[in-house]
mmCIF file of C-alpha atoms in Angstrom:
data_model
loop_
_atom_site.group_PDB
_atom_site.id
_atom_site.type_symbol
_atom_site.label_atom_id
_atom_site.label_comp_id
_atom_site.label_asym_id
_atom_site.label_seq_id
_atom_site.Cartn_x
_atom_site.Cartn_y
_atom_site.Cartn_z
ATOM 1 C CA MET A 12 21.093 -12.161 -6.646
ATOM 2 C CA PRO A 13 17.699 -13.891 -7.001
ATOM 3 C CA ARG A 14 15.352 -12.941 -9.794
ATOM 4 C CA LEU A 15 11.597 -12.780 -9.253
ATOM 5 C CA ILE A 16 9.938 -13.693 -12.540
ATOM 6 C CA LEU A 17 6.312 -14.219 -13.460
ATOM 7 C CA THR A 18 6.170 -16.956 -16.077
ATOM 8 C CA PRO A 19 4.492 -20.370 -15.932
ATOM 9 C CA THR A 20 7.525 -22.072 -17.500
ATOM 10 C CA LEU A 21 9.754 -21.407 -14.482
ATOM 11 C CA PRO A 22 9.618 -23.145 -11.091
ATOM 12 C CA THR A 23 7.314 -21.533 -8.543
ATOM 13 C CA ASP A 24 10.176 -20.848 -6.136
ATOM 14 C CA VAL A 25 11.251 -17.888 -8.284
ATOM 15 C CA ALA A 26 7.786 -16.501 -9.099
ATOM 16 C CA VAL A 27 5.864 -13.508 -7.844
ATOM 17 C CA ARG A 28 2.671 -14.958 -6.438
ATOM 18 C CA GLY A 29 0.933 -11.949 -4.863
ATOM 19 C CA VAL A 30 0.869 -8.154 -4.954
ATOM 20 C CA VAL A 31 -0.034 -5.873 -2.046
ATOM 21 C CA PHE A 32 -1.162 -2.322 -2.812
ATOM 22 C CA ASP A 33 -1.361 0.850 -0.787
ATOM 23 C CA MET A 34 -4.394 2.988 -1.676
ATOM 24 C CA ASP A 35 -3.899 6.796 -1.551
ATOM 25 C CA GLY A 36 -1.316 7.824 -4.125
ATOM 26 C CA THR A 37 -1.066 4.250 -5.390
ATOM 27 C CA LEU A 38 -4.405 2.906 -6.595
ATOM 28 C CA CYS A 39 -5.665 6.485 -6.860
ATOM 29 C CA LEU A 40 -3.867 9.733 -7.569
ATOM 30 C CA PRO A 41 -2.314 11.416 -4.532
ATOM 31 C CA GLN A 42 -4.293 14.040 -2.643
ATOM 32 C CA THR A 43 -1.522 15.386 -0.466
ATOM 33 C CA TRP A 44 -3.662 18.238 0.877
ATOM 34 C CA MET A 45 -5.455 15.664 3.032
ATOM 35 C CA PHE A 46 -2.599 15.238 5.448
ATOM 36 C CA GLY A 47 -2.204 18.938 6.140
ATOM 37 C CA GLU A 48 -5.930 19.193 6.732
ATOM 38 C CA MET A 49 -5.883 16.199 9.069
ATOM 39 C CA ARG A 50 -3.112 17.772 11.117
ATOM 40 C CA ARG A 51 -4.999 21.060 11.186
ATOM 41 C CA VAL A 52 -8.197 19.517 12.583
ATOM 42 C CA LEU A 53 -6.187 17.504 15.099
ATOM 43 C CA GLY A 54 -4.048 20.484 16.120
ATOM 44 C CA ILE A 55 -0.707 18.788 15.446
ATOM 45 C CA GLU A 56 2.365 19.931 13.536
ATOM 46 C CA LYS A 57 3.913 18.548 10.374
ATOM 47 C CA GLY A 58 6.170 15.637 11.173
ATOM 48 C CA VAL A 59 3.875 14.203 13.827
ATOM 49 C CA ASP A 60 2.490 10.857 12.705
ATOM 50 C CA ILE A 61 -1.290 11.204 12.565
ATOM 51 C CA LEU A 62 -2.189 7.705 13.723
ATOM 52 C CA ASP A 63 0.516 7.656 16.399
ATOM 53 C CA HIS A 64 -0.963 10.892 17.747
ATOM 54 C CA ILE A 65 -4.484 9.466 17.821
ATOM 55 C CA TYR A 66 -3.470 6.205 19.494
ATOM 56 C CA ALA A 67 -1.563 8.166 22.150
ATOM 57 C CA LEU A 68 -4.732 10.015 23.207
ATOM 58 C CA ASP A 69 -6.910 8.978 26.106
ATOM 59 C CA PRO A 70 -9.324 6.234 24.974
ATOM 60 C CA ASP A 71 -12.309 8.574 25.362
ATOM 61 C CA ALA A 72 -10.728 11.097 22.953
ATOM 62 C CA GLN A 73 -9.622 8.669 20.280
ATOM 63 C CA GLU A 74 -12.985 8.166 18.585
ATOM 64 C CA ASP A 75 -13.522 11.922 18.247
ATOM 65 C CA ALA A 76 -10.077 12.276 16.669
ATOM 66 C CA HIS A 77 -10.730 9.354 14.326
ATOM 67 C CA GLU A 78 -13.992 10.942 13.207
ATOM 68 C CA LYS A 79 -12.253 14.247 12.432
ATOM 69 C CA VAL A 80 -9.855 12.361 10.180
ATOM 70 C CA ARG A 81 -12.672 10.358 8.581
ATOM 71 C CA LEU A 82 -14.456 13.589 7.631
ATOM 72 C CA VAL A 83 -11.355 14.721 5.738
ATOM 73 C CA GLU A 84 -11.119 11.341 4.008
ATOM 74 C CA ARG A 85 -14.784 11.453 3.010
ATOM 75 C CA LYS A 86 -14.239 14.863 1.405
ATOM 76 C CA ALA A 87 -11.217 13.535 -0.489
ATOM 77 C CA MET A 88 -13.145 10.435 -1.521
ATOM 78 C CA VAL A 89 -15.515 12.514 -3.659
ATOM 79 C CA GLU A 90 -12.542 13.909 -5.622
ATOM 80 C CA MET A 91 -10.763 10.546 -5.998
ATOM 81 C CA LYS A 92 -9.297 9.723 -9.420
ATOM 82 C CA PRO A 93 -7.740 6.402 -10.487
ATOM 83 C CA GLN A 94 -3.998 6.096 -10.946
ATOM 84 C CA PRO A 95 -2.968 5.843 -14.638
ATOM 85 C CA GLY A 96 -2.621 2.218 -15.693
ATOM 86 C CA LEU A 97 -4.838 0.940 -12.862
ATOM 87 C CA GLN A 98 -7.285 -1.109 -14.930
ATOM 88 C CA MET A 99 -4.606 -2.510 -17.231
ATOM 89 C CA LEU A 100 -2.461 -3.750 -14.338
ATOM 90 C CA MET A 101 -5.367 -5.286 -12.459
ATOM 91 C CA ASP A 102 -6.601 -7.093 -15.574
ATOM 92 C CA PHE A 103 -3.102 -8.481 -16.121
ATOM 93 C CA ILE A 104 -2.758 -9.640 -12.510
ATOM 94 C CA ALA A 105 -6.169 -11.314 -12.659
ATOM 95 C CA ALA A 106 -5.338 -13.026 -15.965
ATOM 96 C CA GLN A 107 -2.163 -14.459 -14.420
ATOM 97 C CA GLY A 108 -4.029 -15.779 -11.399
ATOM 98 C CA LEU A 109 -2.012 -13.754 -8.917
ATOM 99 C CA LYS A 110 -3.380 -12.794 -5.534
ATOM 100 C CA LYS A 111 -3.836 -9.127 -4.675
ATOM 101 C CA ALA A 112 -4.526 -7.312 -1.432
ATOM 102 C CA ILE A 113 -4.640 -3.817 0.020
ATOM 103 C CA CYS A 114 -2.697 -2.548 3.026
ATOM 104 C CA THR A 115 -3.641 1.040 3.843
ATOM 105 C CA ARG A 116 -3.798 3.487 6.719
ATOM 106 C CA ASN A 117 -7.230 4.643 5.468
ATOM 107 C CA PHE A 118 -10.506 3.539 6.990
ATOM 108 C CA GLU A 119 -12.690 1.205 4.965
ATOM 109 C CA THR A 120 -15.190 3.655 3.416
ATOM 110 C CA PRO A 121 -12.746 5.314 0.939
ATOM 111 C CA VAL A 122 -11.368 1.874 0.066
ATOM 112 C CA ASN A 123 -14.840 0.566 -0.731
ATOM 113 C CA HIS A 124 -15.551 3.719 -2.742
ATOM 114 C CA LEU A 125 -12.455 3.198 -4.891
ATOM 115 C CA LEU A 126 -13.154 -0.475 -5.513
ATOM 116 C CA SER A 127 -16.833 -0.045 -6.329
ATOM 117 C CA ASN A 128 -16.209 2.908 -8.667
ATOM 118 C CA PHE A 129 -13.004 1.912 -10.438
ATOM 119 C CA LEU A 130 -12.473 -1.838 -9.946
ATOM 120 C CA PRO A 131 -15.886 -3.455 -9.419
ATOM 121 C CA GLU A 132 -14.861 -6.709 -11.113
ATOM 122 C CA HIS A 133 -11.668 -7.250 -9.128
ATOM 123 C CA LEU A 134 -11.245 -9.030 -5.802
ATOM 124 C CA PHE A 135 -8.725 -7.845 -3.218
ATOM 125 C CA HIS A 136 -8.318 -10.040 -0.156
ATOM 126 C CA PRO A 137 -7.429 -9.436 2.576
ATOM 127 C CA ILE A 138 -8.012 -5.700 2.833
ATOM 128 C CA VAL A 139 -5.999 -4.326 5.747
ATOM 129 C CA THR A 140 -7.253 -0.905 6.858
ATOM 130 C CA ARG A 141 -6.749 1.440 9.810
ATOM 131 C CA ASP A 142 -8.574 -0.986 12.069
ATOM 132 C CA PHE A 143 -5.552 -3.307 11.877
ATOM 133 C CA THR A 144 -2.808 -2.440 14.339
ATOM 134 C CA PRO A 145 0.016 -1.702 14.306
ATOM 135 C CA PRO A 146 -0.266 0.253 11.030
ATOM 136 C CA LYS A 147 2.462 0.851 8.445
ATOM 137 C CA PRO A 148 5.418 1.407 8.693
ATOM 138 C CA SER A 149 5.110 -1.719 10.810
ATOM 139 C CA PRO A 150 5.350 -4.786 8.550
ATOM 140 C CA ALA A 151 2.593 -6.496 10.541
ATOM 141 C CA GLY A 152 -0.164 -5.822 7.983
ATOM 142 C CA ILE A 153 1.873 -7.193 5.077
ATOM 143 C CA LEU A 154 2.954 -10.221 7.093
ATOM 144 C CA HIS A 155 -0.697 -10.810 8.004
ATOM 145 C CA ILE A 156 -1.538 -10.854 4.291
ATOM 146 C CA ALA A 157 1.368 -13.200 3.524
ATOM 147 C CA SER A 158 0.218 -15.553 6.284
ATOM 148 C CA HIS A 159 -3.388 -15.461 5.049
ATOM 149 C CA TRP A 160 -2.186 -16.324 1.536
ATOM 150 C CA ASP A 161 0.272 -18.921 2.884
ATOM 151 C CA ILE A 162 2.922 -17.338 0.647
ATOM 152 C CA ASP A 163 6.473 -16.561 1.708
ATOM 153 C CA PRO A 164 7.169 -12.783 1.649
ATOM 154 C CA SER A 165 9.965 -13.352 -0.890
ATOM 155 C CA HIS A 166 7.241 -14.087 -3.466
ATOM 156 C CA ILE A 167 5.270 -10.914 -2.727
ATOM 157 C CA VAL A 168 5.508 -7.360 -4.090
ATOM 158 C CA MET A 169 4.422 -4.229 -2.189
ATOM 159 C CA VAL A 170 3.383 -1.269 -4.360
ATOM 160 C CA GLY A 171 3.135 2.124 -2.661
ATOM 161 C CA ASP A 172 4.047 5.792 -2.760
ATOM 162 C CA SER A 173 5.163 6.676 0.761
ATOM 163 C CA VAL A 174 8.001 6.072 3.156
ATOM 164 C CA ASP A 175 5.590 4.029 5.288
ATOM 165 C CA ASP A 176 4.951 1.700 2.328
ATOM 166 C CA MET A 177 8.638 1.238 1.558
ATOM 167 C CA LEU A 178 9.595 0.703 5.192
ATOM 168 C CA ALA A 179 6.779 -1.750 5.830
ATOM 169 C CA GLY A 180 7.577 -3.740 2.708
ATOM 170 C CA HIS A 181 11.308 -3.778 3.373
ATOM 171 C CA ARG A 182 10.813 -4.888 6.972
ATOM 172 C CA ALA A 183 8.396 -7.619 5.842
ATOM 173 C CA GLY A 184 10.957 -8.989 3.379
ATOM 174 C CA VAL A 185 8.956 -8.284 0.218
ATOM 175 C CA THR A 186 9.972 -6.502 -2.992
ATOM 176 C CA THR A 187 9.012 -2.802 -2.885
ATOM 177 C CA ILE A 188 7.858 -0.766 -5.885
ATOM 178 C CA LEU A 189 7.527 3.006 -5.540
ATOM 179 C CA ILE A 190 4.966 4.906 -7.621
ATOM 180 C CA GLU A 191 6.836 8.150 -8.233
ATOM 181 C CA SER A 192 5.051 11.478 -7.782
ATOM 182 C CA ASP A 193 6.041 15.116 -7.490
ATOM 183 C CA VAL A 194 6.298 14.825 -3.703
ATOM 184 C CA ASN A 195 8.153 11.544 -3.122
ATOM 185 C CA GLY A 196 11.254 11.849 -5.283
ATOM 186 C CA HIS A 197 13.453 11.630 -2.198
ATOM 187 C CA LEU A 198 12.380 7.986 -1.801
ATOM 188 C CA LYS A 199 13.823 6.908 -5.167
ATOM 189 C CA GLU A 200 17.271 6.358 -3.672
ATOM 190 C CA ALA A 201 16.084 5.077 -0.291
ATOM 191 C CA PRO A 202 17.556 1.688 0.634
ATOM 192 C CA GLU A 203 14.036 0.371 1.246
ATOM 193 C CA THR A 204 12.957 1.126 -2.361
ATOM 194 C CA ASP A 205 13.731 -1.673 -4.825
ATOM 195 C CA VAL A 206 12.058 -0.401 -8.018
ATOM 196 C CA VAL A 207 10.621 2.948 -9.161
ATOM 197 C CA VAL A 208 7.841 3.393 -11.757
ATOM 198 C CA GLN A 209 5.822 6.368 -12.929
ATOM 199 C CA THR A 210 2.583 4.540 -13.762
ATOM 200 C CA LEU A 211 0.993 1.299 -12.639
ATOM 201 C CA ASP A 212 1.013 -0.312 -16.078
ATOM 202 C CA GLU A 213 4.831 -0.237 -16.031
ATOM 203 C CA ILE A 214 4.610 -2.987 -13.421
ATOM 204 C CA ILE A 215 3.227 -5.362 -16.057
ATOM 205 C CA ASP A 216 6.558 -5.451 -17.866
ATOM 206 C CA LEU A 217 8.410 -5.859 -14.582
ATOM 207 C CA LEU A 218 6.320 -8.899 -13.752
ATOM 208 C CA LYS A 219 6.877 -10.320 -17.228
ATOM 209 C CA ARG A 220 10.660 -9.905 -17.395
ATOM 210 C CA GLY A 221 11.495 -10.145 -13.706
ATOM 211 C CA ILE A 222 12.755 -7.944 -10.894
ATOM 212 C CA ASP A 223 16.339 -8.155 -9.677
ATOM 213 C CA ILE A 224 16.511 -7.491 -5.943
ATOM 214 C CA PRO A 225 18.914 -8.205 -3.088
ATOM 215 C CA ASP A 226 18.264 -11.348 -1.087
ATOM 216 C CA ARG A 227 16.030 -10.334 1.788
ATOM 217 C CA LYS A 228 14.340 -11.836 4.805
ATOM 218 C CA PRO A 229 11.781 -10.254 7.153
ATOM 219 C CA ALA A 230 13.454 -8.072 9.758
ATOM 220 C CA PRO A 231 13.998 -9.690 13.172
ATOM 221 C CA ASP A 232 10.851 -9.402 15.285
ATOM 222 C CA ALA A 233 9.111 -7.917 12.225
ATOM 223 C CA GLU A 234 5.673 -8.902 13.479
ATOM 224 C CA ASN A 235 6.168 -6.610 16.454
ATOM 225 C CA ALA A 236 7.831 -3.715 14.609
#
């Protein structure tokens, strides 16, 4: 069982070299009401994937549906609060010289709002938003980030709070860390979840002492999943 450890005294082939973050419920506190409101304005039932529904519409109707969802996200953006431990973790990652990126199903405006208000001194690159297709749970966004960094997925960690995050990370062959909340407890025992934390600053200790995970490779045809 390989051990991913962040320490300059060990060879780079066992080190975490980059961290990918989801946004809603990960970098900021969850606002679960958003998804019910999005389904309400789109006229779809719970269980229907919001983006899958939009992309299945006629091209002429897609932009109107996207704008309905954006309006909900803009409302939520005003009430956005940072996840506990956010600043501490980002300062640690920056001090260690690790790369960090965002892979989210949001559009770019709420992402920019979060970064400018809570993390103005930190660089995330690339930032994969809704404009990138296919979205999570496809691993394509994470694999795009890994390719941009020129880092093998086995040296990357995906931090998120949803089944889409865990599935995407697992399929991409990265280590997955679940930020536990009062609505995602069922994911703690999911085979796609490697590690569970309650706050972001707990990840600092994980990076210091290492993360034991099963050997994993990207799923076959992961880029097209």
